[in-house]
Coordinates of C-alpha atoms in Angstrom, one line a residue:
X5 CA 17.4 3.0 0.9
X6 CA 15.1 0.8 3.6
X7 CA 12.2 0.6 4.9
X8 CA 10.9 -1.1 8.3
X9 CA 8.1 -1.0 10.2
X10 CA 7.4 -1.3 13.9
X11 CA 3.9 -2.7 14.8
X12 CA 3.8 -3.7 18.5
X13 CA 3.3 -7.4 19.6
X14 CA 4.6 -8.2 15.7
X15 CA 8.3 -8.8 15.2
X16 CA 9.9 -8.6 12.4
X17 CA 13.3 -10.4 11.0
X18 CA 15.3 -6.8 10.6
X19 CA 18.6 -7.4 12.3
X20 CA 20.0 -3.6 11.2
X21 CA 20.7 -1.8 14.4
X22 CA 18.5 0.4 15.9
X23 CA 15.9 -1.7 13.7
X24 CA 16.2 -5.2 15.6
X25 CA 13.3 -6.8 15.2
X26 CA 11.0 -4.7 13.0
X27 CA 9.3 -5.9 9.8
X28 CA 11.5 -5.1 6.6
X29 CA 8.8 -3.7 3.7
X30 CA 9.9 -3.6 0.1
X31 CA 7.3 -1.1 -1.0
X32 CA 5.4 1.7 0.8
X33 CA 2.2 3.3 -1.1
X34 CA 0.0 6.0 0.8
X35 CA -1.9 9.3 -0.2
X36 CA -5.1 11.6 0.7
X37 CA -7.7 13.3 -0.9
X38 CA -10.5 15.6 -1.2
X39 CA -13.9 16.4 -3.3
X40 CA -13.7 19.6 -4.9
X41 CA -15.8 21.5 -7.1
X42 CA -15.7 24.3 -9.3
X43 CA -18.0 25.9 -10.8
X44 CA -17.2 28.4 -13.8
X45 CA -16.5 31.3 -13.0
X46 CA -16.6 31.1 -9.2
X47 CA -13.2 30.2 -8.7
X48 CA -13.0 32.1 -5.1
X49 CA -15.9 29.7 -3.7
X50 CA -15.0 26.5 -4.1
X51 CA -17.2 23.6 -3.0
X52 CA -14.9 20.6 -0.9
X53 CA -15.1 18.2 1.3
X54 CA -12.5 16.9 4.1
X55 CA -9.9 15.2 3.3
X56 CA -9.6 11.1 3.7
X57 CA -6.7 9.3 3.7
X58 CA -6.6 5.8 1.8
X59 CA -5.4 3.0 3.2
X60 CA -1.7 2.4 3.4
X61 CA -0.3 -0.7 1.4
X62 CA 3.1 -2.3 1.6
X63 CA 4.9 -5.2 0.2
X64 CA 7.2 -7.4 2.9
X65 CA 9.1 -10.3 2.6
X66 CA 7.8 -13.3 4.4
X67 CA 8.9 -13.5 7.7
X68 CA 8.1 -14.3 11.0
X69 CA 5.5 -11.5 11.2
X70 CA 3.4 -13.5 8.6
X71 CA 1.6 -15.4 11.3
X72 CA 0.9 -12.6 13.4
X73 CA -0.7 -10.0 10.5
X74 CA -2.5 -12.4 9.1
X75 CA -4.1 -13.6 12.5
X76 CA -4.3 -9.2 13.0
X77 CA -6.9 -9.3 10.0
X78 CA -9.0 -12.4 11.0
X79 CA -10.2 -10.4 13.9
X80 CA -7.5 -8.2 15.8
X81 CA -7.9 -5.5 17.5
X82 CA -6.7 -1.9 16.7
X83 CA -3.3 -0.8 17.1
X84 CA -2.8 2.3 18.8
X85 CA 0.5 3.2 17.0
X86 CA 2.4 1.6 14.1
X87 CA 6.0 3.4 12.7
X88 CA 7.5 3.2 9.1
X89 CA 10.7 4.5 8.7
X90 CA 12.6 5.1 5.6
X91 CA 16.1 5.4 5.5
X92 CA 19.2 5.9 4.0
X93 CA 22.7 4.3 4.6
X94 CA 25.6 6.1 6.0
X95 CA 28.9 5.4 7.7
X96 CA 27.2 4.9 11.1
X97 CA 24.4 2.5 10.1
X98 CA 20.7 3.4 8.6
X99 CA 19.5 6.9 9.1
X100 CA 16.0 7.4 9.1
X101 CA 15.2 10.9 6.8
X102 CA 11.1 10.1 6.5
X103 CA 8.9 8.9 9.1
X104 CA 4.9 8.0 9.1
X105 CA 3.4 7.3 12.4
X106 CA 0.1 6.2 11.7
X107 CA -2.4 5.7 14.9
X108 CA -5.3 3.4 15.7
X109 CA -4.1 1.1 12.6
X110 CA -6.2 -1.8 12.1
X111 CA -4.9 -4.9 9.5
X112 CA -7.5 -4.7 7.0
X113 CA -6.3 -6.8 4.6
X114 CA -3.2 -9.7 4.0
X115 CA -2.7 -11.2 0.4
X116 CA 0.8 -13.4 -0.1
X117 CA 2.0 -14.5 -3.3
X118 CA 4.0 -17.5 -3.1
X119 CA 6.1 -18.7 -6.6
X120 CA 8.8 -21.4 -6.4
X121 CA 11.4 -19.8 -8.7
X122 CA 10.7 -16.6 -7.2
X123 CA 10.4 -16.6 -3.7
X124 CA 7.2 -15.0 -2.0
X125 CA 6.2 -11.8 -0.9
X126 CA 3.0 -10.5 1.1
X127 CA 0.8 -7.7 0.2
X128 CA -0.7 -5.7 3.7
X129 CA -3.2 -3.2 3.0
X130 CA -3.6 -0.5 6.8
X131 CA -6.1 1.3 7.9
X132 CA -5.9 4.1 10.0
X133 CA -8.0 7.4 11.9
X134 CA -4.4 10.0 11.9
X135 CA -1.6 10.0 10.8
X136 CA 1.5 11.9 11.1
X137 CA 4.1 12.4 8.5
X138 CA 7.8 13.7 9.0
X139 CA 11.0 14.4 6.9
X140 CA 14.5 15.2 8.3
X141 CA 16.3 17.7 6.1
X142 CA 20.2 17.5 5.9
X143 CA 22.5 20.3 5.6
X144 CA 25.0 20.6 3.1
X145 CA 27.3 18.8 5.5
X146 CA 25.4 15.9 5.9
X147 CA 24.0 16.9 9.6
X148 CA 20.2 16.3 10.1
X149 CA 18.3 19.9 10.6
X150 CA 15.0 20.0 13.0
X151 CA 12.0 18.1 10.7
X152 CA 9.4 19.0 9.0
X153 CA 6.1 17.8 10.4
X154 CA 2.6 17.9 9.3
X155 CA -0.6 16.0 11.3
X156 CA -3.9 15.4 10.4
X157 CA -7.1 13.2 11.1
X158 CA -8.2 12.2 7.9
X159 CA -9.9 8.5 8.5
X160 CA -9.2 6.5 5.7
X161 CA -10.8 4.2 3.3
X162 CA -9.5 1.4 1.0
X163 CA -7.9 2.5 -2.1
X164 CA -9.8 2.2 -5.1
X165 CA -7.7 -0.1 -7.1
X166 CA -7.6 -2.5 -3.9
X167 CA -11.1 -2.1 -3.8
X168 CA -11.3 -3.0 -7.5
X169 CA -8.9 -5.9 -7.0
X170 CA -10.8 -7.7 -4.0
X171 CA -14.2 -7.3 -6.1
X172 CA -11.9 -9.0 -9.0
X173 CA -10.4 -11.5 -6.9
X174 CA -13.7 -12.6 -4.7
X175 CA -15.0 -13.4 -8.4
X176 CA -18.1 -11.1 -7.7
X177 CA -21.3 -10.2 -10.0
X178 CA -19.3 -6.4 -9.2
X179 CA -16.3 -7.7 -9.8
X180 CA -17.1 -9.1 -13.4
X181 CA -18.4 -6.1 -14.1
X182 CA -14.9 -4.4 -13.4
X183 CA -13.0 -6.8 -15.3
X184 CA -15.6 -6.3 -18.6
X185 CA -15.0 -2.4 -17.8
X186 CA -11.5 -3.1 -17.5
X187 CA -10.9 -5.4 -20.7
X188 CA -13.0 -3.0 -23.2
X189 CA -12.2 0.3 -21.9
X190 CA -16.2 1.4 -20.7
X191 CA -17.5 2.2 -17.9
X192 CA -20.3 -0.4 -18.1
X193 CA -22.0 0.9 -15.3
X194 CA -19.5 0.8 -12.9
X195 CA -19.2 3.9 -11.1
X196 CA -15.6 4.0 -10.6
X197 CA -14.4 4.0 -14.3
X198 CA -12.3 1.9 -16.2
X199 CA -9.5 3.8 -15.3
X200 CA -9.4 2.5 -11.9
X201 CA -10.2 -0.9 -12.9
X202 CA -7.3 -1.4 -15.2
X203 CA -5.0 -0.1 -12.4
X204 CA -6.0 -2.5 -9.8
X205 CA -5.8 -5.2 -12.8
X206 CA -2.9 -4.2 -13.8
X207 CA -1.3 -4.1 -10.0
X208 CA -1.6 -7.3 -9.8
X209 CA -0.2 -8.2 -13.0
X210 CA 2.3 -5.5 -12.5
X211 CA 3.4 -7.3 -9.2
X212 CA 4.0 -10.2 -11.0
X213 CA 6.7 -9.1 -13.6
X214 CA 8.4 -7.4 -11.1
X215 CA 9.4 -10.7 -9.5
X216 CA 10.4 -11.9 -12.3
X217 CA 6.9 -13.6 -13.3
X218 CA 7.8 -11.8 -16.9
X219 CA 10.9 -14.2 -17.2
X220 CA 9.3 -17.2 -16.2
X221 CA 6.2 -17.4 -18.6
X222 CA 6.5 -17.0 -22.6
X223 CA 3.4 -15.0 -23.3
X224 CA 1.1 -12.6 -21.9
X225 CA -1.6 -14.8 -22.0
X226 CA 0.2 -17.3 -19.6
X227 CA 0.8 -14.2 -16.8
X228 CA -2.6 -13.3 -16.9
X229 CA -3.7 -16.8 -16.1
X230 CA -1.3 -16.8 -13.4
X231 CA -3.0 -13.7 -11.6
X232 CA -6.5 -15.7 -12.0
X233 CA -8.1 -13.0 -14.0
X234 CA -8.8 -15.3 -16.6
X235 CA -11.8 -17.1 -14.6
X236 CA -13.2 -14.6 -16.0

């Protein structure tokens, strides 16, 4: 499987045909969600809001797009339509099965993490006001059927474990109270739960093994100091 993105004005080092120039991504993460309550015994009048979408996050090599997204999130302007494609191999090349076409997509955050025995990679976190989601179906011989679309207009907001981890990272009065919520499993009066704050801890660290941080460092202690957590 592979994943590239096209964002106009931003190319990318794929050289896959059909793909020239867009931005290879390791990693795509993206979802939506809604309020909704219940009350007993009224299940046939439920009580919901409208759906918002959280912002999209992917992991990319370091390229020559670096430049150009991180100058996007010091101040650029939005983007009326940005592409990620994921697709499959076949005898003919890359064949795209899933597509996301998000629209007026502004950079709203860039975070690379740079290791010398590892190589580097760069977080980029997009927000968006619609998006557009489609899968390609194949028969049983192989041969793409018509897709299966579905629109919406959901806005967007940052996802709560990013949220978490910039509040971490910026070394906030908020963000020490995460990391206490996070390390002792309470609340503390942070409204968004422990939960969420031992996942966007845990991201980070999580991000980390997976290059091969794991490998490189003899305890735990030693990989949580590399993801500056333990300022705190």
């Amino acid at each position: 499987m592979a994943i590239y993105m096209l964002m106009p004005r931003i190319p990318g080092s794929t050289t896959a045909k059909g793909y020239e120039q867009w931005i290879p991504l390791f990693s795509l993460s993206c979802g939506a969600g809604r309020k909704i309550e219940t009350t007993p015994g009224r299940v046939n009048n439920r009580i919901h809001s409208d759906a918002l979408g959280v912002e999209i996050e992917v992991i990319k090599p370091m390229d020559q797009s670096s430049p150009l997204l991180f100058n996007e999130v010091c101040g650029g302007p939005a983007i009326p339509e940005v592409n990620i494609d994921l697709c499959h191999s076949s005898t003919d090349g890359f064949v795209m099965y899933m597509q996301y076409v998000l629209s007026n997509v502004m950079v709203s955050g860039y975070h690379a993490h740079i290791n010398e025995t590892h190589g580097s990679y760069e977080l980029i976190t997009l927000n968006y006001t619609d998006v557009e989601m489609s899968l390609i179906p194949q028969n049983v011989s192989g041969q793409p059927e018509s897709p299966i679309r579905a629109c919406a207009q959901v806005g967007c907001r940052a996802n709560p474990a990013t949220y978490i981890r910039r509040k971490i990272l910026a070394k906030t009065s908020e963000g020490f109270d995460l990391f206490v919520a996070t390390v002792y499993g309470e609340t503390a009066g942070v409204h968004h739960g422990s939960r969420a704050a031992w996942k966007a801890v845990g991201s980070v660290i999580m991000n980390r093994i997976h290059k091969g941080i794991w490998h490189h460092y003899l305890t735990s202690d030693q990989i949580i100091k590399h993801t500056g957590f333990d300022a705190f």
